PDB file of C-alpha atoms in Angstrom:
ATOM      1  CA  UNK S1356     -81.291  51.437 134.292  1.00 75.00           C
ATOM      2  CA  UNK S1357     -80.883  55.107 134.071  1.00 92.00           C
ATOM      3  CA  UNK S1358     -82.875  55.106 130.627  1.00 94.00           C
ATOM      4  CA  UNK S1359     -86.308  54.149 129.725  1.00 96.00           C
ATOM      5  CA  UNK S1360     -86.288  50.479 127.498  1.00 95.00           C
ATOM      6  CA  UNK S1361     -87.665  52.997 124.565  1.00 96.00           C
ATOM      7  CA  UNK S1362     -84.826  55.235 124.857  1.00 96.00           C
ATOM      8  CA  UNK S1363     -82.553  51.641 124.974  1.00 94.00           C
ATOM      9  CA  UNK S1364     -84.071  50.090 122.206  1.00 93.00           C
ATOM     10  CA  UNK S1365     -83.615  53.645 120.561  1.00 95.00           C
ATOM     11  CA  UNK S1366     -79.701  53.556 120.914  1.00 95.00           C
ATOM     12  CA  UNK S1367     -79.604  49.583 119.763  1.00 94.00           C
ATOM     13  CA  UNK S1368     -81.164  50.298 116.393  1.00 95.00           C
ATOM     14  CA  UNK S1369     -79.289  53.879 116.165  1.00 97.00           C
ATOM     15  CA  UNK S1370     -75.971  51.727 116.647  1.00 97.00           C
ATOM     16  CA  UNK S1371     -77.248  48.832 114.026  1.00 95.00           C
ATOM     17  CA  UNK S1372     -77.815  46.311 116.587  1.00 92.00           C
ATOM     18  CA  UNK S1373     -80.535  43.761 115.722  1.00 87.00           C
ATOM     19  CA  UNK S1374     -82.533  41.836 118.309  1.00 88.00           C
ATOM     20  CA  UNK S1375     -82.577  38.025 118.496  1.00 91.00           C
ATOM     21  CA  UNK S1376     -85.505  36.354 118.588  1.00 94.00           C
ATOM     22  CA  UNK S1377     -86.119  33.019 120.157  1.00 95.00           C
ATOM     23  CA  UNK S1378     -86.552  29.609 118.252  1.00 97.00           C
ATOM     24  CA  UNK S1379     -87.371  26.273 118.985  1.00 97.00           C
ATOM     25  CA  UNK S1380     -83.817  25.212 118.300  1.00 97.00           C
ATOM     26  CA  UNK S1381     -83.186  27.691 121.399  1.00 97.00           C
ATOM     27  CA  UNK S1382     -85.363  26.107 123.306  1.00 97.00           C
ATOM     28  CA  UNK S1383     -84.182  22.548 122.563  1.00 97.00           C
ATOM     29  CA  UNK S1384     -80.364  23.761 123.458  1.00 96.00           C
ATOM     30  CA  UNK S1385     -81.778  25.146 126.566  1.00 97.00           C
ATOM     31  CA  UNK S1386     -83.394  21.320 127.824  1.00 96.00           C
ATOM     32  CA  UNK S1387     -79.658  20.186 127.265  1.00 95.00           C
ATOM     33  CA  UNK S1388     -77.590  22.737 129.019  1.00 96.00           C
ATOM     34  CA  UNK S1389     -75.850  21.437 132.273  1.00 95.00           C
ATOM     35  CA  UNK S1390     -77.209  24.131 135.616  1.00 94.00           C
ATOM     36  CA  UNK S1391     -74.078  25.583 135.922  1.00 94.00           C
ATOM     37  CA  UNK S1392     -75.444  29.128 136.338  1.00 91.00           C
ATOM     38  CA  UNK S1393     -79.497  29.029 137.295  1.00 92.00           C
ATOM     39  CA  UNK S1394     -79.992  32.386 136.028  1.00 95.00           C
ATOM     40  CA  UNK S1395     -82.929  31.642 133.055  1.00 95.00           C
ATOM     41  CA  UNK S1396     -82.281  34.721 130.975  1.00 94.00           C
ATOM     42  CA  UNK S1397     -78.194  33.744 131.159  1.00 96.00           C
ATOM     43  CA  UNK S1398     -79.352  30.317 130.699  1.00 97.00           C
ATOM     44  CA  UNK S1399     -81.244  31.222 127.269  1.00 97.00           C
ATOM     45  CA  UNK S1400     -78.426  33.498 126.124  1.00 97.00           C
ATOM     46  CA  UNK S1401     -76.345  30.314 126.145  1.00 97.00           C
ATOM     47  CA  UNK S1402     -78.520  28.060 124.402  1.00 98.00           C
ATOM     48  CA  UNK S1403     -79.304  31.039 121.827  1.00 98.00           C
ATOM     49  CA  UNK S1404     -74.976  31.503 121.307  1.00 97.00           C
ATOM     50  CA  UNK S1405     -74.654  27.662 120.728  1.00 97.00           C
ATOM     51  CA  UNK S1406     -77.646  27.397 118.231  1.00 97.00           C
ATOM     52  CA  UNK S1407     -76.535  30.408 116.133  1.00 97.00           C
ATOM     53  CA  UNK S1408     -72.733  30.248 116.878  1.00 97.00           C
ATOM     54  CA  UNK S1409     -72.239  33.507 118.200  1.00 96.00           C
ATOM     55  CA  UNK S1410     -69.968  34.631 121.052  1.00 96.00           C
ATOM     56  CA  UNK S1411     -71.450  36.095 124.228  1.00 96.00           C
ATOM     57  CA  UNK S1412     -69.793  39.009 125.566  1.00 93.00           C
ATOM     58  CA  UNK S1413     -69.851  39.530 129.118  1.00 94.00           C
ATOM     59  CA  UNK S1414     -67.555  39.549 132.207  1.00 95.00           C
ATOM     60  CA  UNK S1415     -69.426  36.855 134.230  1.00 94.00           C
ATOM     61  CA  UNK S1416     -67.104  34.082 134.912  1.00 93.00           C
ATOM     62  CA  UNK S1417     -70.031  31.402 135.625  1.00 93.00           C
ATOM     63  CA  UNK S1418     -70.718  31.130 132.207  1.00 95.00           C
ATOM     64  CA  UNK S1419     -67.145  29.647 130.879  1.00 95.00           C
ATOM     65  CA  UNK S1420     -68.153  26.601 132.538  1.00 96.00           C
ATOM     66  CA  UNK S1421     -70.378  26.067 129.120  1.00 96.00           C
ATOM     67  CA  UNK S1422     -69.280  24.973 125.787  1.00 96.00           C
ATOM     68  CA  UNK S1423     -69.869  28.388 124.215  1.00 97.00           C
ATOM     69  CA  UNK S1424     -67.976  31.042 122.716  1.00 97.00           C
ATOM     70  CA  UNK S1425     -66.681  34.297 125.201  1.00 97.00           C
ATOM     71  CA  UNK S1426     -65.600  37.755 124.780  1.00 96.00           C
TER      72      UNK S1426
END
């Protein structure tokens, strides 16, 4: 990245954005999830998305193979 994670987490906040922290219901989606991507951190976005019902938005076509809301 071209900015430090300070000046990142900096801009989040300054634009409202709240972090997510994990749960064992996160963790419990992420047992069940089929390996269609092996990325972990993609992975637990997933499981996160289907335990809160939120949509993921991103341009990475591996992850429509899940049962999980896009943008």
């Amino acid at each position: 990245m071209s900015i430090s994670v300070s000046e990142l987490e900096s801009f989040l906040i300054n634009q409202d954005f709240q972090s997510l922290e994990t749960k064992f219901l996160h963790y419990e989606k992420l047992q069940n999830l089929p390996f269609y991507d092996q990325d972990p951190f993609d992975r637990l976005i997933i499981a996160q998305a289907q335990a809160e019902n939120y949509t993921i938005i991103t341009h990475d076509d591996r992850l429509k193979q899940y049962d999980v809301k896009l943008l």
